[in-house]
Each structure stands twice: as structure tokens, then as C-alpha cells.
mmCIF file of C-alpha atoms and ligand atoms in Angstrom:
data_model
loop_
_atom_site.group_PDB
_atom_site.id
_atom_site.type_symbol
_atom_site.label_atom_id
_atom_site.label_comp_id
_atom_site.label_asym_id
_atom_site.label_seq_id
_atom_site.Cartn_x
_atom_site.Cartn_y
_atom_site.Cartn_z
ATOM 1 C CA MET A 1084 2.896 -8.170 0.784
ATOM 2 C CA ASN A 1085 -0.480 -9.489 1.874
ATOM 3 C CA TYR A 1086 -3.483 -8.598 -0.253
ATOM 4 C CA HIS A 1087 -7.031 -8.801 1.088
ATOM 5 C CA VAL A 1088 -9.781 -8.403 -1.497
ATOM 6 C CA LEU A 1089 -13.335 -7.708 -0.338
ATOM 7 C CA THR A 1090 -15.570 -8.823 -3.197
ATOM 8 C CA LEU A 1091 -18.789 -10.560 -4.209
ATOM 9 C CA PHE A 1092 -16.777 -12.528 -6.807
ATOM 10 C CA PRO A 1093 -13.797 -14.069 -4.999
ATOM 11 C CA GLU A 1094 -13.280 -16.827 -7.607
ATOM 12 C CA MET A 1095 -12.742 -14.225 -10.310
ATOM 13 C CA VAL A 1096 -9.884 -12.582 -8.424
ATOM 14 C CA GLU A 1097 -8.330 -15.851 -7.223
ATOM 15 C CA GLN A 1098 -8.360 -17.435 -10.663
ATOM 16 C CA GLY A 1099 -6.892 -14.386 -12.312
ATOM 17 C CA LEU A 1100 -3.955 -13.988 -9.966
ATOM 18 C CA HIS A 1101 -2.700 -17.521 -9.426
ATOM 19 C CA THR A 1102 -0.933 -17.723 -12.759
ATOM 20 C CA SER A 1103 2.396 -16.663 -14.209
ATOM 21 C CA ILE A 1104 4.797 -14.453 -12.279
ATOM 22 C CA ILE A 1105 2.340 -13.460 -9.556
ATOM 23 C CA GLY A 1106 1.305 -17.092 -9.006
ATOM 24 C CA ARG A 1107 4.943 -18.096 -8.686
ATOM 25 C CA ALA A 1108 5.571 -15.339 -6.112
ATOM 26 C CA MET A 1109 2.584 -16.562 -4.078
ATOM 27 C CA GLU A 1110 3.961 -20.106 -4.069
ATOM 28 C CA GLN A 1111 7.289 -18.678 -2.900
ATOM 29 C CA GLY A 1112 5.523 -16.902 -0.037
ATOM 30 C CA LEU A 1113 6.537 -13.418 -1.204
ATOM 31 C CA LEU A 1114 2.886 -12.474 -1.665
ATOM 32 C CA SER A 1115 -0.365 -13.723 -0.239
ATOM 33 C CA LEU A 1116 -3.889 -13.246 -1.502
ATOM 34 C CA SER A 1117 -6.943 -13.668 0.658
ATOM 35 C CA CYS A 1118 -10.334 -12.991 -0.891
ATOM 36 C CA VAL A 1119 -13.193 -12.250 1.484
ATOM 37 C CA ASN A 1120 -16.666 -12.902 0.124
ATOM 38 C CA ILE A 1121 -18.760 -9.953 1.282
ATOM 39 C CA ARG A 1122 -21.832 -12.176 0.976
ATOM 40 C CA ASP A 1123 -20.494 -14.312 3.843
ATOM 41 C CA TYR A 1124 -21.139 -11.267 6.047
ATOM 42 C CA ALA A 1125 -24.689 -10.623 4.814
ATOM 43 C CA GLY A 1126 -26.022 -11.340 8.278
ATOM 44 C CA ASN A 1127 -29.397 -12.536 7.020
ATOM 45 C CA LYS A 1128 -30.560 -15.934 5.863
ATOM 46 C CA HIS A 1129 -31.244 -14.761 2.317
ATOM 47 C CA MET A 1130 -27.591 -13.666 2.012
ATOM 48 C CA LYS A 1131 -28.797 -10.354 0.669
ATOM 49 C CA VAL A 1132 -26.143 -7.613 0.443
ATOM 50 C CA ASP A 1133 -27.849 -4.928 -1.653
ATOM 51 C CA ASP A 1134 -31.003 -2.828 -1.557
ATOM 52 C CA TYR A 1135 -32.786 -0.013 -3.389
ATOM 53 C CA PRO A 1136 -31.238 3.450 -3.286
ATOM 54 C CA TYR A 1137 -32.854 6.010 -0.992
ATOM 55 C CA GLY A 1138 -34.197 8.812 -3.150
ATOM 56 C CA GLY A 1139 -34.938 6.435 -6.011
ATOM 57 C CA GLY A 1140 -33.092 5.800 -9.246
ATOM 58 C CA ALA A 1141 -31.853 2.835 -11.217
ATOM 59 C CA GLY A 1142 -29.974 -0.139 -9.824
ATOM 60 C CA MET A 1143 -29.126 -1.414 -6.382
ATOM 61 C CA VAL A 1144 -26.707 -0.203 -3.731
ATOM 62 C CA MET A 1145 -24.419 -2.467 -1.711
ATOM 63 C CA GLN A 1146 -25.378 -2.109 1.928
ATOM 64 C CA ALA A 1147 -22.986 -0.775 4.539
ATOM 65 C CA GLU A 1148 -22.974 -3.520 7.179
ATOM 66 C CA PRO A 1149 -21.740 -6.531 5.133
ATOM 67 C CA VAL A 1150 -18.894 -4.416 3.757
ATOM 68 C CA TYR A 1151 -18.028 -3.129 7.230
ATOM 69 C CA ALA A 1152 -18.135 -6.606 8.768
ATOM 70 C CA SER A 1153 -15.850 -8.062 6.084
ATOM 71 C CA TYR A 1154 -13.395 -5.190 6.638
ATOM 72 C CA GLN A 1155 -13.505 -5.744 10.416
ATOM 73 C CA ALA A 1156 -12.700 -9.430 9.870
ATOM 74 C CA VAL A 1157 -9.529 -8.466 8.007
ATOM 75 C CA LYS A 1158 -8.579 -5.824 10.549
ATOM 76 C CA GLU A 1159 -8.958 -8.294 13.415
ATOM 77 C CA LYS A 1160 -6.977 -10.937 11.588
ATOM 78 C CA ILE A 1161 -3.966 -8.693 10.939
ATOM 79 C CA GLY A 1162 -4.214 -6.693 14.180
ATOM 80 C CA TYR A 1163 -4.143 -3.154 12.804
ATOM 81 C CA ALA A 1164 -6.108 -0.806 10.537
ATOM 82 C CA PRO A 1165 -4.634 -1.216 7.028
ATOM 83 C CA ARG A 1166 -4.946 1.014 3.990
ATOM 84 C CA VAL A 1167 -8.231 0.346 2.210
ATOM 85 C CA ILE A 1168 -8.409 1.060 -1.507
ATOM 86 C CA TYR A 1169 -11.869 1.498 -2.980
ATOM 87 C CA LEU A 1170 -11.889 0.851 -6.727
ATOM 88 C CA THR A 1171 -14.069 3.446 -8.393
ATOM 89 C CA PRO A 1172 -14.075 5.515 -11.589
ATOM 90 C CA GLN A 1173 -14.439 8.477 -9.205
ATOM 91 C CA GLY A 1174 -10.948 7.960 -7.779
ATOM 92 C CA GLY A 1175 -7.573 9.363 -8.722
ATOM 93 C CA VAL A 1176 -6.077 7.585 -11.734
ATOM 94 C CA PHE A 1177 -3.633 4.801 -10.841
ATOM 95 C CA ASN A 1178 -0.045 5.173 -12.029
ATOM 96 C CA GLN A 1179 3.440 3.759 -11.448
ATOM 97 C CA LYS A 1180 4.225 6.285 -8.720
ATOM 98 C CA MET A 1181 1.153 5.214 -6.702
ATOM 99 C CA ALA A 1182 2.171 1.592 -7.211
ATOM 100 C CA GLN A 1183 5.621 2.307 -5.800
ATOM 101 C CA GLU A 1184 4.133 3.938 -2.747
ATOM 102 C CA LEU A 1185 1.599 1.157 -2.123
ATOM 103 C CA ALA A 1186 4.301 -1.513 -2.531
ATOM 104 C CA GLN A 1187 5.822 -0.284 0.770
ATOM 105 C CA GLU A 1188 2.780 -1.467 2.782
ATOM 106 C CA GLU A 1189 2.617 -4.782 4.634
ATOM 107 C CA ASP A 1190 -1.093 -5.332 3.933
ATOM 108 C CA LEU A 1191 -3.452 -3.796 1.406
ATOM 109 C CA VAL A 1192 -7.223 -4.126 1.348
ATOM 110 C CA PHE A 1193 -9.047 -3.737 -1.975
ATOM 111 C CA LEU A 1194 -12.766 -3.070 -1.771
ATOM 112 C CA CYS A 1195 -14.614 -4.036 -4.955
ATOM 113 C CA GLY A 1196 -18.047 -2.561 -5.566
ATOM 114 C CA HIS A 1197 -20.778 -3.657 -7.933
ATOM 115 C CA TYR A 1198 -24.253 -2.479 -8.884
ATOM 116 C CA GLU A 1199 -24.649 1.273 -8.505
ATOM 117 C CA GLY A 1200 -22.024 1.479 -5.780
ATOM 118 C CA ILE A 1201 -21.687 1.130 -2.025
ATOM 119 C CA ASP A 1202 -23.498 2.988 0.761
ATOM 120 C CA GLU A 1203 -21.454 6.161 1.270
ATOM 121 C CA ARG A 1204 -21.413 5.846 5.059
ATOM 122 C CA VAL A 1205 -19.239 2.749 5.149
ATOM 123 C CA LEU A 1206 -16.874 4.270 2.588
ATOM 124 C CA GLU A 1207 -16.435 7.263 4.904
ATOM 125 C CA GLU A 1208 -15.635 4.895 7.761
ATOM 126 C CA ILE A 1209 -13.082 2.579 6.183
ATOM 127 C CA VAL A 1210 -11.696 3.827 2.841
ATOM 128 C CA THR A 1211 -8.276 5.504 2.840
ATOM 129 C CA ASP A 1212 -7.693 5.695 -0.961
ATOM 130 C CA TYR A 1213 -10.129 6.122 -3.868
ATOM 131 C CA VAL A 1214 -8.532 4.768 -7.039
ATOM 132 C CA SER A 1215 -9.608 4.447 -10.698
ATOM 133 C CA ILE A 1216 -7.640 2.667 -13.419
ATOM 134 C CA GLY A 1217 -8.669 5.006 -16.239
ATOM 135 C CA ASP A 1218 -11.433 7.089 -17.733
ATOM 136 C CA TYR A 1219 -13.939 4.420 -18.758
ATOM 137 C CA VAL A 1220 -16.556 2.489 -16.821
ATOM 138 C CA LEU A 1221 -16.276 -1.174 -15.836
ATOM 139 C CA THR A 1222 -18.962 -3.358 -14.254
ATOM 140 C CA GLY A 1223 -17.091 -3.809 -10.994
ATOM 141 C CA GLY A 1224 -13.888 -3.287 -9.071
ATOM 142 C CA GLU A 1225 -12.441 -6.808 -9.498
ATOM 143 C CA LEU A 1226 -10.520 -6.195 -12.725
ATOM 144 C CA PRO A 1227 -9.100 -2.901 -11.411
ATOM 145 C CA ALA A 1228 -8.024 -4.644 -8.182
ATOM 146 C CA MET A 1229 -6.269 -7.312 -10.240
ATOM 147 C CA VAL A 1230 -4.567 -4.678 -12.375
ATOM 148 C CA MET A 1231 -3.319 -2.900 -9.258
ATOM 149 C CA ILE A 1232 -2.185 -6.119 -7.572
ATOM 150 C CA ASP A 1233 -0.222 -7.163 -10.651
ATOM 151 C CA THR A 1234 1.440 -3.754 -10.924
ATOM 152 C CA ILE A 1235 2.303 -3.497 -7.218
ATOM 153 C CA SER A 1236 3.498 -7.106 -6.943
ATOM 154 C CA ARG A 1237 6.244 -6.787 -9.512
ATOM 155 C CA LEU A 1238 7.710 -4.006 -7.345
ATOM 156 C CA VAL A 1239 7.916 -6.256 -4.275
ATOM 157 C CA PRO A 1240 11.541 -7.384 -3.760
ATOM 158 C CA GLY A 1241 12.141 -10.922 -5.057
ATOM 159 C CA VAL A 1242 8.986 -11.181 -7.175
ATOM 160 C CA LEU A 1243 10.827 -10.607 -10.439
ATOM 161 C CA SER A 1244 13.925 -12.615 -11.260
ATOM 162 C CA ASN A 1245 17.141 -10.619 -11.749
ATOM 163 C CA GLU A 1246 16.693 -10.890 -15.477
ATOM 164 C CA GLU A 1247 13.087 -9.743 -15.314
ATOM 165 C CA SER A 1248 13.888 -6.753 -13.120
ATOM 166 C CA ALA A 1249 16.973 -5.807 -15.108
ATOM 167 C CA MET A 1250 14.736 -4.962 -18.041
ATOM 168 C CA THR A 1251 14.580 -1.265 -18.756
ATOM 169 C CA GLU A 1252 10.999 -0.372 -18.161
ATOM 170 C CA SER A 1253 8.453 1.931 -19.615
ATOM 171 C CA PHE A 1254 7.607 4.700 -17.144
ATOM 172 C CA SER A 1255 10.497 4.090 -14.764
ATOM 173 C CA ASP A 1256 12.001 7.271 -16.214
ATOM 174 C CA ASN A 1257 8.786 8.562 -17.808
ATOM 175 C CA LEU A 1258 9.905 7.226 -21.203
ATOM 176 C CA LEU A 1259 8.412 4.383 -23.232
ATOM 177 C CA GLU A 1260 10.551 1.351 -23.958
ATOM 178 C CA TYR A 1261 12.649 1.112 -27.110
ATOM 179 C CA PRO A 1262 11.706 -1.540 -29.731
ATOM 180 C CA GLN A 1263 13.025 -5.097 -29.333
ATOM 181 C CA TYR A 1264 14.083 -7.621 -31.991
ATOM 182 C CA SER A 1265 15.029 -11.296 -31.987
ATOM 183 C CA ARG A 1266 16.027 -13.868 -34.593
ATOM 184 C CA PRO A 1267 15.812 -14.123 -37.548
ATOM 185 C CA ALA A 1268 17.823 -11.048 -38.608
ATOM 186 C CA VAL A 1269 15.612 -10.748 -41.687
ATOM 187 C CA TRP A 1270 11.909 -11.566 -41.374
ATOM 188 C CA ARG A 1271 9.668 -11.246 -44.424
ATOM 189 C CA GLY A 1272 12.211 -8.914 -45.935
ATOM 190 C CA LYS A 1273 12.318 -6.680 -42.834
ATOM 191 C CA GLU A 1274 15.771 -6.254 -41.332
ATOM 192 C CA VAL A 1275 16.765 -5.740 -37.719
ATOM 193 C CA PRO A 1276 18.312 -2.248 -37.266
ATOM 194 C CA GLU A 1277 21.982 -2.597 -38.142
ATOM 195 C CA VAL A 1278 23.327 -1.032 -34.967
ATOM 196 C CA LEU A 1279 21.877 -3.911 -32.902
ATOM 197 C CA LEU A 1280 24.008 -6.395 -34.864
ATOM 198 C CA SER A 1281 27.160 -4.270 -34.560
ATOM 199 C CA GLY A 1282 28.205 -5.375 -31.066
ATOM 200 C CA HIS A 1283 29.084 -1.732 -30.322
ATOM 201 C CA HIS A 1284 27.522 -1.307 -26.884
ATOM 202 C CA ALA A 1285 27.804 2.455 -26.617
ATOM 203 C CA ASN A 1286 26.152 2.937 -30.011
ATOM 204 C CA ILE A 1287 23.417 0.473 -29.098
ATOM 205 C CA GLU A 1288 22.722 2.297 -25.855
ATOM 206 C CA LYS A 1289 22.591 5.648 -27.663
ATOM 207 C CA TRP A 1290 20.239 4.235 -30.334
ATOM 208 C CA ARG A 1291 17.911 2.810 -27.686
ATOM 209 C CA GLN A 1292 17.727 6.116 -25.821
ATOM 210 C CA GLU A 1293 16.901 7.912 -29.061
ATOM 211 C CA GLN A 1294 14.212 5.363 -29.900
ATOM 212 C CA SER A 1295 12.681 5.709 -26.430
ATOM 213 C CA LEU A 1296 12.463 9.459 -26.800
ATOM 214 C CA LYS A 1297 11.121 9.264 -30.380
ATOM 215 C CA ARG A 1298 8.491 6.720 -29.393
ATOM 216 C CA THR A 1299 7.413 8.748 -26.374
ATOM 217 C CA ARG A 1300 7.131 11.908 -28.512
ATOM 218 C CA GLU A 1301 5.013 10.077 -31.069
ATOM 219 C CA ARG A 1302 2.790 8.002 -28.821
ATOM 220 C CA ARG A 1303 2.699 9.678 -25.400
ATOM 221 C CA PRO A 1304 3.772 13.322 -25.735
ATOM 222 C CA ASP A 1305 1.932 13.976 -22.454
ATOM 223 C CA LEU A 1306 4.713 12.115 -20.616
ATOM 224 C CA LEU A 1307 7.288 14.697 -21.761
ATOM 225 C CA GLU A 1308 5.704 17.461 -19.706
ATOM 226 C CA ASN A 1309 8.753 19.763 -19.507
ATOM 227 C CA GLY A 1310 9.634 19.459 -23.178
ATOM 228 C CA GLU A 1311 13.070 17.991 -22.415
ATOM 229 C CA GLU A 1312 14.541 17.239 -25.830
HETATM 230 CL CL1 6GU B 2443 -11.660 1.270 -10.270
HETATM 231 N N1 6GU B 2443 -14.066 0.673 -11.189
HETATM 232 C C1 6GU B 2443 -14.995 0.658 -12.146
HETATM 233 N N2 6GU B 2443 -16.188 0.115 -11.899
HETATM 234 N N3 6GU B 2443 -14.804 1.174 -13.342
HETATM 235 C C2 6GU B 2443 -13.615 1.726 -13.565
HETATM 236 C C3 6GU B 2443 -12.591 1.769 -12.622
HETATM 237 C C4 6GU B 2443 -12.865 1.239 -11.416
HETATM 238 N N4 6GU B 2443 -11.526 2.393 -13.147
HETATM 239 C C5 6GU B 2443 -11.874 2.701 -14.375
HETATM 240 N N5 6GU B 2443 -13.135 2.325 -14.635
#
């Protein structure tokens, strides 16, 4: 998977993604990250990439041409027109299913906006997917792009070790994960549930399934849409 991030803050994205599991996968060549600084395509000596909104109003709008030129640079480099995800609170809300679908692509372009947004005309030309990461407003698309890249990357074959991918995961079956415990068996007077110390694998499995369901009912009843009990 090759990620291309169009942004005014390339350092922010690079720094955030070169650590931990994702950083390791990049070193292994399973993933690549290339940040394109939109300002490099300003096309004027003042390196200006924003201007006042037509019709008035607060803030500045990112101009169409620098965004278009940075997209064209990526398209020419890879030799085809890739999916382009524009990070915006006006998009559909990102979830695990979208991540699974996006993980099938060879290249993904993330377009990060700032200020009051990006000139609509270039969005119409290049954006294939409008995506939000939740119902709140951030200052820019960089953190959402990083959230999406992290989520998608762990679905790319080889990125997680066998042990890491063997973990039962929240959302893989629309249920939250069961609680986990490690040593000591008694901590500040609180005991680990007895069944986990029993060595009885069938009982442990049954207990974990029950806990997953209980936890989902309590914390995320919206995930149990069909009322399966
Ligand atoms: Cl994708 N961008 C911004 N600016 N704010 C957000 C968001 C995206 N998703 C949730 N809030």
C-alpha cells in the first residue's frame, strides 16, 4: 500500500506515522508514505496557496490550482488516477468496513484541507471519496488522514505479526472486545475472574463471548442493530 498525503503540514504526518507498528511496516517495505507539500505547487514567488472567499465571510479558502498540481504530480508518478480521499466533517463517517475496502487499493491519496476549506471546483475534479472521522470539528485533515492510515495499514497483509492479528478484535464481528487480565492474580484486593484461571478452554471462550455481548449492550447498544441476544 502506497499512501500519498497532500498537505500544508507534511512534517506532522511524517512524524506521526513513522513510529510503532506502522513505522516497522514502512521499514519492511509493506507500506510507503509520501507527503506532498501543497505549498511547493503554489506557482508564485510568495508561495501563497489561499485567498479570500468569493461572496465574503470569515477565513481563507485554499486555492484550486496548487491542490490540482500536487494531485497531478502524484498521478503522473504512479501512472494512473488513484482514489482521492478528501478529509472533511461533511463526509461519510469512517468505519472498519470502509477501511477494509480501502485496504484493497494499491495507492491512496489523502487530501488535507485547512482554513475554511478548499475551492469546490478542484474537489469536483479530483475527489472520489469524502470522509469524516466523527461528528466534531478539527482544525485540519492531517489527524483524520493519520487515523485512516493507521486503521487501513493494520489490514494490509504482513503488517501485523501473527500474534497481533490473531487477537480477537472489536468491530470485526460488530462486538466490543472482552476484558483482559494479566498478573498478578490479585491486585489491590481485586481478583481475576476465576474462569480465566481454570484452564477450561471451552468455559473461557463462553465467558469471553458473554462479556463481549454484555459490554456491547452496555457501552455501544447501537452496534446490536438487530437485537440479536
Ligand atoms: Cl475529516 N476534518 C476536519 N477538519 N474535522 C473533522 C474531520 C475531518 N472529521 C471529523 N472532524
